[in-house]
Coordinates of C-alpha atoms and ligand atoms in Angstrom, one line a residue:
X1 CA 6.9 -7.7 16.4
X2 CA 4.3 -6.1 13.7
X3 CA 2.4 -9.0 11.9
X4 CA 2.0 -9.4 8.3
X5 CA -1.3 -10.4 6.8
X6 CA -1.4 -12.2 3.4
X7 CA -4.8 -11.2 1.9
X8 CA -6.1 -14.2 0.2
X9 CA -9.4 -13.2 -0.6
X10 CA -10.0 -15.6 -3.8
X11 CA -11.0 -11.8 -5.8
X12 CA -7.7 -10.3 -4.6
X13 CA -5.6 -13.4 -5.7
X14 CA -7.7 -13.9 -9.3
X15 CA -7.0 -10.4 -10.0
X16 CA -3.4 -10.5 -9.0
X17 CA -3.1 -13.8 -11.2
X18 CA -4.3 -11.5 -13.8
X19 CA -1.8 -8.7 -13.2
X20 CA 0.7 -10.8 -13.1
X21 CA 0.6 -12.3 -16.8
X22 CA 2.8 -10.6 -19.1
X23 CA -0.2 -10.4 -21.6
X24 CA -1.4 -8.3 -19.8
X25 CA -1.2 -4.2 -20.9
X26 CA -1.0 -1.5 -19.3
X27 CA -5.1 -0.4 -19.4
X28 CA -6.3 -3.4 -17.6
X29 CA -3.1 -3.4 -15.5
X30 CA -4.0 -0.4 -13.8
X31 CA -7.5 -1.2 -13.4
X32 CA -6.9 -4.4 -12.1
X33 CA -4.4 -2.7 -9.8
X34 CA -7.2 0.0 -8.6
X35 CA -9.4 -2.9 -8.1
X36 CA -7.0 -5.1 -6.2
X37 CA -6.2 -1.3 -4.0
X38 CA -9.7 -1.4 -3.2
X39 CA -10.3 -4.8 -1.8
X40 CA -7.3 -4.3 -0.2
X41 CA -8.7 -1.3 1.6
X42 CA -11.8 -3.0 2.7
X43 CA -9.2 -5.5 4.7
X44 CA -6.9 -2.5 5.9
X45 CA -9.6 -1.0 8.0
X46 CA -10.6 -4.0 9.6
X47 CA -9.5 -2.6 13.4
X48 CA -11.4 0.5 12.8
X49 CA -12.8 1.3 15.9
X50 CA -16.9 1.8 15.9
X51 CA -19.3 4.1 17.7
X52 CA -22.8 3.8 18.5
X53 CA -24.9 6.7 16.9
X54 CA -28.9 7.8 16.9
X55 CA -30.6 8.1 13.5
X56 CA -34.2 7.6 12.1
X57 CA -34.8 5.3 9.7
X58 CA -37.9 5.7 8.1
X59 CA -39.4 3.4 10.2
X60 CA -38.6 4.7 13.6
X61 CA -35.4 5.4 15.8
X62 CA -32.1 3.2 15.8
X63 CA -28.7 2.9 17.1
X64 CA -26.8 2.2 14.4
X65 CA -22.9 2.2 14.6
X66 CA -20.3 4.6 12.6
X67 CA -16.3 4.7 12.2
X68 CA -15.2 6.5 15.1
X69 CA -13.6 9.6 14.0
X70 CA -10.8 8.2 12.1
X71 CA -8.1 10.7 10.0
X72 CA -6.5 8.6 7.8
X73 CA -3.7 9.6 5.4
X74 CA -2.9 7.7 1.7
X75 CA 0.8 8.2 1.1
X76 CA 1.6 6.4 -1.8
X77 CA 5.5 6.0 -2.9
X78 CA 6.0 6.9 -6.1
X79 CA 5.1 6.1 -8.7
X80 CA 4.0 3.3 -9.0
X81 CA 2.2 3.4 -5.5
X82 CA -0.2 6.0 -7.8
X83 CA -2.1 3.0 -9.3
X84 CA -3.4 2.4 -5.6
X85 CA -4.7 5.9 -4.8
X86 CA -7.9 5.6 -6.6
X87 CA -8.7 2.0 -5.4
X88 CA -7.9 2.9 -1.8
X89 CA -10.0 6.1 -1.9
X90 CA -13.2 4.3 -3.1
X91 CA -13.3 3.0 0.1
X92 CA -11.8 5.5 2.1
X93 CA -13.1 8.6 0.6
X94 CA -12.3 11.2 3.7
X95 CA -8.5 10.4 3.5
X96 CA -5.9 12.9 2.7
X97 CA -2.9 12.0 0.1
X98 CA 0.4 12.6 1.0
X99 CA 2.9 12.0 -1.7
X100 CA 6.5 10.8 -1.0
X101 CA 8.7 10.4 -4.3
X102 CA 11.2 7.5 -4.0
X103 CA 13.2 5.7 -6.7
X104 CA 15.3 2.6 -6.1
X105 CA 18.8 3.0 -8.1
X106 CA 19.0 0.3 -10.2
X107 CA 22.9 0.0 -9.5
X108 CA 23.1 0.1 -5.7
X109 CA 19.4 -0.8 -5.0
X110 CA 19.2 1.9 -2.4
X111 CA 16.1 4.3 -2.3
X112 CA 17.0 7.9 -3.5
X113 CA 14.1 10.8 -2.5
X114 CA 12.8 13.4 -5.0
X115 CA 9.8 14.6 -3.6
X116 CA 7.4 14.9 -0.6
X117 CA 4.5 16.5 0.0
X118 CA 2.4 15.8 2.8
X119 CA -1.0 16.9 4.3
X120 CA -0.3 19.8 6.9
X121 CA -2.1 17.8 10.0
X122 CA -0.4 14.6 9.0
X123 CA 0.8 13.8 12.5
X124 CA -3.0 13.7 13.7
X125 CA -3.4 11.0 11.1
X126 CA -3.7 7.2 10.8
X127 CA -1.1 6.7 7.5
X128 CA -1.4 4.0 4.7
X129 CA 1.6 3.9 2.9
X130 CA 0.9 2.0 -0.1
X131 CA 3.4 0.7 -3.3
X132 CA 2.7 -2.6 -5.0
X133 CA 6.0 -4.1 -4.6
X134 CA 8.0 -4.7 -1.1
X135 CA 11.2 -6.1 -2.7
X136 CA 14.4 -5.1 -1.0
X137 CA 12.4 -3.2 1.4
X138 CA 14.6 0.0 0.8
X139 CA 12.1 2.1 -0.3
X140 CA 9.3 0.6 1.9
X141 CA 11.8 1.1 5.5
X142 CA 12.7 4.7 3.9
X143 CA 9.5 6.5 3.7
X144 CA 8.3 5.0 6.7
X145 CA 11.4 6.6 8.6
X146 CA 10.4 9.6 6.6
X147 CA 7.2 9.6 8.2
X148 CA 8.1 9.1 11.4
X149 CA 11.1 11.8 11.2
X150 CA 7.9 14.4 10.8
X151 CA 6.3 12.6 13.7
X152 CA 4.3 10.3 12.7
X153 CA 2.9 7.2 14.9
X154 CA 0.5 5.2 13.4
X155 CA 1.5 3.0 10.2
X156 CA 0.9 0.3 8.1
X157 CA 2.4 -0.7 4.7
X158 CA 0.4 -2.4 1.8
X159 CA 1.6 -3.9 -1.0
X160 CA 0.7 -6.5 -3.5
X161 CA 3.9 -8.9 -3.6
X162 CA 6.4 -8.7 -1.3
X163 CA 9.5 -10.6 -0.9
X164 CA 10.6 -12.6 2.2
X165 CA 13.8 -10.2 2.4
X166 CA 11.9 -6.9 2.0
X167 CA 8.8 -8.3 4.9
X168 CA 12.3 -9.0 7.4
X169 CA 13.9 -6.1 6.1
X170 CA 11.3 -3.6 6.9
X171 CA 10.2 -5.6 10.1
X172 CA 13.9 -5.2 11.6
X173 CA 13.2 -1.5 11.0
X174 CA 10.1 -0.7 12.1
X175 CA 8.8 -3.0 14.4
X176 CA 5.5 -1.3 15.0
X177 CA 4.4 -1.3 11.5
X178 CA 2.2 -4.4 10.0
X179 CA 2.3 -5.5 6.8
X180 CA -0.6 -5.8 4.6
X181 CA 0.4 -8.2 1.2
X182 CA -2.1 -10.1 -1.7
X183 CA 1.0 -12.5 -2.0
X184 CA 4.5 -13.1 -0.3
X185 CA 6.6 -14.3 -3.2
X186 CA 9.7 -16.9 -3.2
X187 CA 12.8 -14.8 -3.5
X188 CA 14.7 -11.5 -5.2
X189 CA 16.6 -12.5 -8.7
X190 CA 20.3 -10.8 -9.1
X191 CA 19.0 -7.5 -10.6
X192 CA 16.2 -7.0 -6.9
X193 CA 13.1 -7.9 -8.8
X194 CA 11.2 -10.1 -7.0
X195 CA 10.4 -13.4 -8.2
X196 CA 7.7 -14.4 -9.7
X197 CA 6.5 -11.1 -9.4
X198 CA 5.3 -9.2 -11.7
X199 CA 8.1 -7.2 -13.7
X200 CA 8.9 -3.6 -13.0
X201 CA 5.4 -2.4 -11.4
X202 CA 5.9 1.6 -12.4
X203 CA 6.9 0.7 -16.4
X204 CA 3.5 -1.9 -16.6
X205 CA 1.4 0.9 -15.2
X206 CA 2.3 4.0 -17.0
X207 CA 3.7 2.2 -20.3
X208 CA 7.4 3.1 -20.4
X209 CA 9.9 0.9 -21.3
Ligands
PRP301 O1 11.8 -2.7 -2.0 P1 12.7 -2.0 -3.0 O2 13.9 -2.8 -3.3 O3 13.1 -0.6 -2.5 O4 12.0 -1.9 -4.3 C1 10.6 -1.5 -4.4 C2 10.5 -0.2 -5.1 O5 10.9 -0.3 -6.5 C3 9.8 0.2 -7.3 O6 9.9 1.5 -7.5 P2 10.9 2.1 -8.6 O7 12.3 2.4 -8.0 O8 11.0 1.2 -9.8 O9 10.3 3.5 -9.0 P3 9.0 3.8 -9.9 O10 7.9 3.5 -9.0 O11 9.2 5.2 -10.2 O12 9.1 2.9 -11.1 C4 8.6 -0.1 -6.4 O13 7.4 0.6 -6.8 C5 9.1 0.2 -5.0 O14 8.9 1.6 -4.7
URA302 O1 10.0 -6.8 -8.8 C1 10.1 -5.5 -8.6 C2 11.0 -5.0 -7.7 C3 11.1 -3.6 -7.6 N1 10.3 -2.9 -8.3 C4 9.4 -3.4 -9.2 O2 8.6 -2.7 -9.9 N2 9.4 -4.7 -9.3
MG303 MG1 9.9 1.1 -11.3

């Protein structure tokens, strides 16, 4: 079974307090989402395996440890897994971006695709899919299947909220994929938005509606 963490670094969960609150507008939404990306990424890479290297310091010689050839690949869902990029790449400046386009139809809640585009060695790399709600899971248990169609191994999902049913659905789906979340939230309303959450994440980001 994968595991989920719940990230409750007291700077994640004041910012996500933050993006939360409907006063909030869309400029210091996405900021605050970049910045929440970013301490999310610093959590993400935790199991990064080290090696020992030989440098100088100006002192003298050291061993001194690096991150161990790691490919990593960002693939946010769009769009509103865009607002992560930035944050995520702070941190993780080497990775590739791989884009896969995804909208949930607001009738039958299932995910419809309308784009990909990934990085050509993508199966030689680690992925972080990344979209800052897990609410159905539809999406989330799509483009991971997407992924691993094009042979794909190694994934993990990060969000901001997620909703019990979207962790179980996605976890009934993909086993082998953990779950990396600043909150898990009580429950979906009628309409799939998750609740409390924080609205409709793409609209508070890029201002329509
Ligand atoms: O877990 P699910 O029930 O599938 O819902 C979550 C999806 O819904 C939102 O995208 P949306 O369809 O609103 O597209 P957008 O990012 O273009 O606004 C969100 O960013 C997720 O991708
Ligand atoms: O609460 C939700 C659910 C799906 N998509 C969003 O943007 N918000
Ligand atoms: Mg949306």
């Amino acid at each position: 079974m994968s595991k989920v963490y719940v990230l409750d670094h007291p700077l994640i969960q004041h910012k996500l307090t933050l993006i939360r609150d409907e006063s909030t507008g869309s400029k210091e939404f996405r900021e605050l989402v970049e910045e929440v990306a970013m301490l999310m990424a610093y959590e993400v890479t935790r199991d990064f395996p080290l090696e020992e290297v030989s440098i100088k310091t100006p002192v003298g010689p050291a061993k001194a440890r690096v991150i161990s050839g790691r490919k990593v690949g960002i693939v946010p869902i769009l769009r509103a897994g865009l607002g992560m990029v930035s944050g995520m790449l702070e941190l993780i400046p080497t990775a590739k971006v791989g884009h896969v386009g995804l909208y949930r139809d607001p009738d039958t809640l299932q995910p419809v695709e309308y784009y990909c585009k990934l990085p050509t060695d993508v199966t030689e790399r680690d992925l972080i899919i990344i979209d800052p709600m897990l609410a159905t899971g539809g999406s989330a248990a799509a483009a991971i299947q997407f992924l691993k169609d094009r042979g794909v191994k190694n994934i993990k999902l990060v969000c901001l909220i997620a909703a019990p049913e979207g962790i179980d659905n996605v976890q009934e789906q993909h086993d082998d994929v953990d779950i990396y979340t600043a909150a898990v939230d009580e429950k979906l309303n009628e309409h799939g938005y998750i609740v409390p959450g924080l609205g409709d994440a793409g609209d508070r980001l890029f201002g329509t509606k």
